[in-house]
Short mmCIF file of C-alpha atoms in Angstrom, two decimals:
data_model
loop_
_atom_site.label_atom_id
_atom_site.label_comp_id
_atom_site.label_asym_id
_atom_site.label_seq_id
_atom_site.Cartn_x
_atom_site.Cartn_y
_atom_site.Cartn_z
CA UNK H 1 0.00 0.00 0.00
CA UNK H 2 1.28 3.40 -0.91
CA UNK H 3 1.80 6.25 1.56
CA UNK H 4 -1.21 8.09 0.14
CA UNK H 5 -3.44 5.12 0.87
CA UNK H 6 -2.11 4.81 4.40
CA UNK H 7 -2.91 8.48 5.07
CA UNK H 8 -6.44 8.06 3.72
CA UNK H 9 -7.07 5.01 5.91
CA UNK H 10 -5.84 6.88 8.96
CA UNK H 11 -8.20 9.83 8.30
CA UNK H 12 -11.15 7.42 7.93
CA UNK H 13 -10.34 5.71 11.21
CA UNK H 14 -9.96 9.04 13.01
CA UNK H 15 -13.31 10.27 11.67
CA UNK H 16 -14.98 7.11 12.88
CA UNK H 17 -13.57 7.53 16.36
CA UNK H 18 -14.73 11.18 16.54
CA UNK H 19 -18.26 10.25 15.50
CA UNK H 20 -18.41 7.47 18.06
CA UNK H 21 -17.24 9.82 20.85
CA UNK H 22 -19.84 12.48 19.97
CA UNK H 23 -22.66 9.93 19.96
CA UNK H 24 -21.58 8.64 23.39
CA UNK H 25 -21.36 12.17 24.81
CA UNK H 26 -24.83 13.05 23.55
CA UNK H 27 -26.21 9.82 24.94
CA UNK H 28 -24.62 10.50 28.31
CA UNK H 29 -25.93 14.04 28.40
CA UNK H 30 -29.43 12.84 27.59
CA UNK H 31 -29.29 10.31 30.38
CA UNK H 32 -28.04 12.96 32.79
CA UNK H 33 -30.78 15.34 31.80
CA UNK H 34 -33.39 12.67 32.37
CA UNK H 35 -32.16 11.75 35.88
CA UNK H 36 -33.82 14.72 37.66
CA UNK H 37 -37.23 13.51 36.57
CA UNK H 38 -36.63 10.30 38.46
CA UNK H 39 -35.16 12.09 41.47
CA UNK H 40 -38.12 14.43 41.88
CA UNK H 41 -40.38 11.51 42.80
CA UNK H 42 -38.08 10.21 45.51
CA UNK H 43 -39.24 12.45 48.41
CA UNK H 44 -42.79 11.20 48.04
CA UNK H 45 -41.81 7.72 49.17
CA UNK H 46 -39.64 8.90 52.09
CA UNK H 47 -36.17 10.29 52.35
CA UNK H 48 -34.78 13.52 50.95
CA UNK H 49 -35.64 17.00 52.23
CA UNK H 50 -39.14 17.40 53.60
CA UNK H 51 -41.25 20.39 52.57
CA UNK H 52 -41.23 23.44 54.89
CA UNK H 53 -44.66 22.63 56.32
CA UNK H 54 -43.41 19.17 57.32
CA UNK H 55 -40.26 20.36 59.17
CA UNK H 56 -40.10 19.28 62.84
CA UNK H 57 -39.59 22.86 64.24
CA UNK H 58 -42.42 25.33 64.34
CA UNK H 59 -42.05 29.09 63.87
CA UNK H 60 -42.67 29.72 67.57
CA UNK H 61 -39.87 27.36 68.51
CA UNK H 62 -37.55 29.04 66.03
CA UNK H 63 -38.46 32.50 67.41
CA UNK H 64 -37.83 31.25 70.92
CA UNK H 65 -34.39 29.96 69.96
CA UNK H 66 -33.55 33.34 68.41
CA UNK H 67 -34.67 35.23 71.51
CA UNK H 68 -32.54 33.00 73.71
CA UNK H 69 -29.48 33.98 71.69
CA UNK H 70 -30.19 37.71 71.91
CA UNK H 71 -28.00 39.93 74.06
CA UNK H 72 -29.83 43.01 75.27
CA UNK H 73 -28.53 45.83 77.46
CA UNK H 74 -31.30 47.27 79.63
CA UNK H 75 -31.06 50.58 81.47
CA UNK H 76 -33.50 52.97 83.09
CA UNK H 77 -34.17 55.98 85.27
CA UNK H 78 -36.85 56.29 87.96
CA UNK H 79 -37.91 59.26 90.13
CA UNK H 80 -39.92 58.52 93.29
CA UNK H 81 -41.37 60.89 95.90
CA UNK H 82 -41.02 59.43 99.40
CA UNK H 83 -41.42 60.65 102.96
CA UNK H 84 -37.75 60.35 103.87
CA UNK H 85 -35.27 59.94 100.99
CA UNK H 86 -32.46 58.89 103.33
CA UNK H 87 -34.44 55.97 104.76
CA UNK H 88 -35.76 55.12 101.29
CA UNK H 89 -32.18 54.96 99.98
CA UNK H 90 -31.41 52.32 102.62
CA UNK H 91 -34.45 50.33 101.47
CA UNK H 92 -33.33 50.55 97.84
CA UNK H 93 -29.90 49.23 98.82
CA UNK H 94 -31.53 46.35 100.69
CA UNK H 95 -33.71 45.46 97.68
CA UNK H 96 -30.74 45.49 95.32
CA UNK H 97 -28.68 43.38 97.69
CA UNK H 98 -31.50 40.83 98.01
CA UNK H 99 -31.56 40.54 94.20
CA UNK H 100 -27.80 39.82 94.11
CA UNK H 101 -27.14 43.23 92.59
CA UNK H 102 -24.68 45.95 93.49
CA UNK H 103 -24.59 49.72 93.96
CA UNK H 104 -22.23 51.70 91.74
CA UNK H 105 -22.83 55.11 93.34
CA UNK H 106 -24.92 56.62 96.15
CA UNK H 107 -25.46 60.30 96.97
CA UNK H 108 -27.64 61.61 99.83
CA UNK H 109 -28.55 65.24 100.59
CA UNK H 110 -30.44 66.05 103.82
CA UNK H 111 -33.21 68.64 103.83
CA UNK H 112 -32.50 72.31 104.61
CA UNK H 113 -34.61 75.44 104.94
CA UNK H 114 -34.25 76.20 101.24
CA UNK H 115 -34.14 72.79 99.57
CA UNK H 116 -35.77 69.43 99.91
CA UNK H 117 -34.04 66.21 100.86
CA UNK H 118 -32.99 63.89 98.07
CA UNK H 119 -30.97 60.77 97.36
CA UNK H 120 -29.63 59.36 94.11
CA UNK H 121 -28.46 55.78 93.58
CA UNK H 122 -27.01 54.06 90.50
CA UNK H 123 -27.59 50.33 90.90
CA UNK H 124 -26.77 47.24 88.83
CA UNK H 125 -29.41 44.52 88.87
CA UNK H 126 -29.21 41.02 87.34
CA UNK H 127 -31.13 41.00 84.06
CA UNK H 128 -33.44 38.20 85.14
CA UNK H 129 -34.42 40.11 88.32
CA UNK H 130 -34.74 43.53 86.72
CA UNK H 131 -38.54 43.59 86.40
CA UNK H 132 -39.04 42.26 89.93
CA UNK H 133 -36.84 44.97 91.43
CA UNK H 134 -38.70 47.64 89.44
CA UNK H 135 -41.98 46.40 90.87
CA UNK H 136 -40.59 46.50 94.41
CA UNK H 137 -39.25 50.03 93.92
CA UNK H 138 -42.66 51.29 92.84
CA UNK H 139 -43.98 50.43 96.29
CA UNK H 140 -41.58 52.80 98.08
CA UNK H 141 -43.63 55.90 97.28
CA UNK H 142 -45.27 57.86 94.51
CA UNK H 143 -43.56 57.28 91.16
CA UNK H 144 -43.10 60.60 89.36
CA UNK H 145 -41.47 59.38 86.16
CA UNK H 146 -39.91 56.24 84.67
CA UNK H 147 -37.70 55.91 81.62
CA UNK H 148 -36.60 52.46 80.45
CA UNK H 149 -34.33 51.69 77.49
CA UNK H 150 -32.96 48.55 75.83
CA UNK H 151 -30.19 48.02 73.29
CA UNK H 152 -29.72 44.78 71.36
CA UNK H 153 -25.99 44.06 71.06
CA UNK H 154 -26.23 40.53 69.69
CA UNK H 155 -24.40 41.39 66.47
CA UNK H 156 -21.65 43.15 68.39
CA UNK H 157 -21.27 40.15 70.68
CA UNK H 158 -21.03 37.75 67.73
CA UNK H 159 -18.43 39.93 66.02
CA UNK H 160 -16.33 40.05 69.16
CA UNK H 161 -16.58 36.29 69.65
CA UNK H 162 -15.54 35.68 66.05
CA UNK H 163 -12.57 38.03 66.23
CA UNK H 164 -11.47 36.59 69.57
CA UNK H 165 -11.69 33.05 68.21
CA UNK H 166 -9.60 33.96 65.14
CA UNK H 167 -6.99 35.73 67.22
CA UNK H 168 -6.83 32.86 69.68
CA UNK H 169 -6.20 30.42 66.82
CA UNK H 170 -3.49 32.70 65.44
CA UNK H 171 -1.86 33.01 68.86
CA UNK H 172 -1.85 29.24 69.29
CA UNK H 173 -0.19 28.78 65.90
CA UNK H 174 2.44 31.38 66.68
CA UNK H 175 3.21 29.64 69.96
CA UNK H 176 3.64 26.36 68.11
CA UNK H 177 5.97 28.00 65.59
CA UNK H 178 7.89 29.62 68.43
CA UNK H 179 8.45 26.25 70.05
CA UNK H 180 9.68 24.78 66.77
CA UNK H 181 11.86 27.69 65.60
CA UNK H 182 15.65 27.30 65.73
CA UNK H 183 16.90 30.46 64.02
CA UNK H 184 17.37 33.57 66.19
CA UNK H 185 15.86 35.86 63.56
CA UNK H 186 12.77 33.67 63.29
CA UNK H 187 12.43 33.61 67.06
CA UNK H 188 12.52 37.43 67.26
CA UNK H 189 10.01 37.86 64.43
CA UNK H 190 7.62 35.27 65.88
CA UNK H 191 7.85 36.76 69.38
CA UNK H 192 7.11 40.25 68.05
CA UNK H 193 4.10 39.07 66.10
CA UNK H 194 2.93 36.98 69.04
CA UNK H 195 3.10 40.01 71.35
CA UNK H 196 1.03 42.08 68.93
CA UNK H 197 -1.61 39.39 68.50
CA UNK H 198 -1.78 38.74 72.24
CA UNK H 199 -2.32 42.44 72.95
CA UNK H 200 -5.16 42.57 70.44
CA UNK H 201 -6.63 39.43 71.95
CA UNK H 202 -6.50 40.84 75.48
CA UNK H 203 -8.13 44.12 74.37
CA UNK H 204 -10.97 42.32 72.60
CA UNK H 205 -11.46 39.99 75.54
CA UNK H 206 -11.74 42.93 77.94
CA UNK H 207 -14.22 44.62 75.59
CA UNK H 208 -16.32 41.48 75.43
CA UNK H 209 -16.24 41.04 79.21
CA UNK H 210 -17.46 44.61 79.69
CA UNK H 211 -20.24 44.00 77.18
CA UNK H 212 -21.24 40.79 78.91
CA UNK H 213 -21.32 42.58 82.27
CA UNK H 214 -23.64 45.25 80.89
CA UNK H 215 -25.91 42.56 79.48
CA UNK H 216 -25.95 40.44 82.63
CA UNK H 217 -26.42 43.40 84.99
CA UNK H 218 -28.91 46.07 83.97
CA UNK H 219 -28.29 49.65 85.10
CA UNK H 220 -30.94 51.66 86.92
CA UNK H 221 -30.70 55.21 88.30
CA UNK H 222 -33.09 55.80 91.21
CA UNK H 223 -33.78 59.37 92.35
CA UNK H 224 -35.61 59.74 95.64
CA UNK H 225 -37.24 63.09 96.50
CA UNK H 226 -39.17 64.38 99.48
CA UNK H 227 -42.25 66.56 99.40
CA UNK H 228 -41.56 70.06 98.08
CA UNK H 229 -41.37 73.05 100.41
CA UNK H 230 -44.65 74.99 100.58
CA UNK H 231 -44.19 78.64 99.56
CA UNK H 232 -45.03 81.24 102.18
CA UNK H 233 -48.27 83.17 101.61
CA UNK H 234 -47.78 86.80 100.49
CA UNK H 235 -49.53 89.85 102.02
CA UNK H 236 -53.16 90.22 100.99
CA UNK H 237 -54.25 93.40 102.88
CA UNK H 238 -52.90 96.76 104.10
CA UNK H 239 -51.73 95.67 107.55
CA UNK H 240 -50.05 92.54 106.27
CA UNK H 241 -48.39 94.65 103.57
CA UNK H 242 -47.27 97.18 106.20
CA UNK H 243 -45.87 94.38 108.32
CA UNK H 244 -44.10 92.91 105.33
CA UNK H 245 -42.60 96.29 104.46
CA UNK H 246 -41.48 96.88 108.06
CA UNK H 247 -39.90 93.46 108.19
CA UNK H 248 -38.15 94.14 104.91
CA UNK H 249 -36.86 97.49 106.23
CA UNK H 250 -35.65 95.91 109.45
CA UNK H 251 -33.95 93.20 107.49
CA UNK H 252 -32.30 95.76 105.22
CA UNK H 253 -31.07 97.88 108.14
CA UNK H 254 -29.81 94.79 109.92
CA UNK H 255 -27.94 93.69 106.83
CA UNK H 256 -26.51 97.19 106.35
CA UNK H 257 -25.28 97.27 109.95
CA UNK H 258 -23.65 93.93 109.46
CA UNK H 259 -21.88 95.23 106.37
CA UNK H 260 -20.72 98.35 108.20
CA UNK H 261 -19.48 96.25 111.12
CA UNK H 262 -17.51 94.09 108.72
CA UNK H 263 -16.04 97.10 106.86
CA UNK H 264 -15.31 99.29 109.93
CA UNK H 265 -11.93 97.73 110.82
CA UNK H 266 -10.85 98.01 107.23
CA UNK H 267 -11.96 101.63 107.06
CA UNK H 268 -9.99 102.45 110.24
CA UNK H 269 -6.91 100.83 108.79
CA UNK H 270 -7.31 102.77 105.55
CA UNK H 271 -7.71 106.03 107.54
CA UNK H 272 -4.45 105.41 109.43
CA UNK H 273 -2.61 104.66 106.21
CA UNK H 274 -4.02 107.80 104.58
CA UNK H 275 -2.94 109.95 107.58
CA UNK H 276 0.60 108.58 107.39
CA UNK H 277 0.81 109.28 103.67
CA UNK H 278 -0.50 112.85 104.10
CA UNK H 279 2.03 113.51 106.90
CA UNK H 280 4.91 112.31 104.76
CA UNK H 281 3.79 114.58 101.90
CA UNK H 282 3.49 117.66 104.19
CA UNK H 283 6.96 117.11 105.69
CA UNK H 284 8.51 116.68 102.29
CA UNK H 285 6.89 119.91 101.06
CA UNK H 286 8.09 121.98 104.03
CA UNK H 287 11.62 120.66 103.84
CA UNK H 288 11.90 121.66 100.18
CA UNK H 289 11.17 125.40 100.82
CA UNK H 290 14.17 127.92 101.14
CA UNK H 291 14.27 131.44 102.90
CA UNK H 292 13.77 134.36 100.54
CA UNK H 293 15.92 136.98 102.52
CA UNK H 294 19.77 136.82 102.73
CA UNK H 295 22.32 138.04 105.35
CA UNK H 296 23.85 141.58 105.70
CA UNK H 297 25.28 143.14 102.59
CA UNK H 298 28.80 143.64 104.10
CA UNK H 299 28.87 140.03 105.14
CA UNK H 300 29.42 138.83 101.59
CA UNK H 301 27.15 136.62 99.70
CA UNK H 302 25.19 137.17 96.60
CA UNK H 303 24.56 140.91 97.17
CA UNK H 304 28.24 141.72 97.59
CA UNK H 305 29.13 139.86 94.49
CA UNK H 306 26.58 141.80 92.45
CA UNK H 307 27.83 145.14 93.80
CA UNK H 308 31.45 144.26 92.99
CA UNK H 309 30.42 143.34 89.47
CA UNK H 310 28.63 146.67 89.01
CA UNK H 311 31.75 148.62 90.23
CA UNK H 312 33.92 146.79 87.71
CA UNK H 313 31.59 147.75 84.88
CA UNK H 314 31.58 151.41 86.02
CA UNK H 315 35.40 151.58 86.07
CA UNK H 316 35.56 150.12 82.60
CA UNK H 317 33.12 152.74 81.31
CA UNK H 318 35.15 155.59 82.91
CA UNK H 319 38.38 154.47 81.28
CA UNK H 320 36.87 154.41 77.82
CA UNK H 321 34.87 157.69 78.04
CA UNK H 322 37.09 160.89 77.73
CA UNK H 323 34.44 163.19 78.98
CA UNK H 324 34.18 161.12 82.07
CA UNK H 325 37.94 161.58 82.73
CA UNK H 326 37.95 165.36 82.13
CA UNK H 327 35.02 165.87 84.28
CA UNK H 328 36.69 163.91 86.96
CA UNK H 329 39.81 166.24 86.90
CA UNK H 330 37.78 169.42 87.14
CA UNK H 331 37.08 170.97 90.43
CA UNK H 332 33.59 170.64 91.54
#
């Protein structure tokens, strides 16, 4: 057989193989496409995934499971009018202690002539006893106002748990690598990274613990007030007005006398200081004055000097004036 014939026979055989493969692939794809029709009837006889209305859990049970996983922070503020806020504060502390709670802060202010007594407490109550304690607090007196709030932090709690779990896994791996490392450079790098991851882990753990504490112990601010002071009745006729005016005048004069009594020592001190200053000024002024009259003329001094100077000028004029010389030689 020639080479051309061999090539032709090879092409025929290759074409036959390609056709056979395509027919098998199409047959397989048809069988695969027909399998779902058989599988759809399987759940009817048992097995497989049951329809939603045949699932063993009801919607109420599912809702209950979701509520159990919720993490809610509850807080509130309550104002109560009582007879004695100080005694009522002790009762609030006793109620919180009986509920296994704690008191974060407590402030008590006794009554005075101008203000009423009051007490303020910030308490932490277990979440499962929160409503019971609220009911007990309402019995202490007349409730003026109540404000309750809640914050669902379930997503925040899940995020913290996930990040803590990832960091814990990373820290464990780094510790394993640290135990297996032999090179000094690797040891330093692993220790540095381990320190960083451990710090992040500790910070997230502390954040989660604080969040858990706020969820487990609800916060309530209790403000206890006494009855308000009754305002005094004002004057309603002439005599009561006159009495009120007289009392006001007496009070003003009394207050003025008190002010004068307080300022009098200071005024006396200021007067003494002013007298000393004036005396110093007067003495300085008198010491600076000089006598206007001088001593005798023949005793020297300023007058003699002026007369001597005038005589010198006269002599100079006589020497320069010829008429003055001739007249001086003539007999009188």
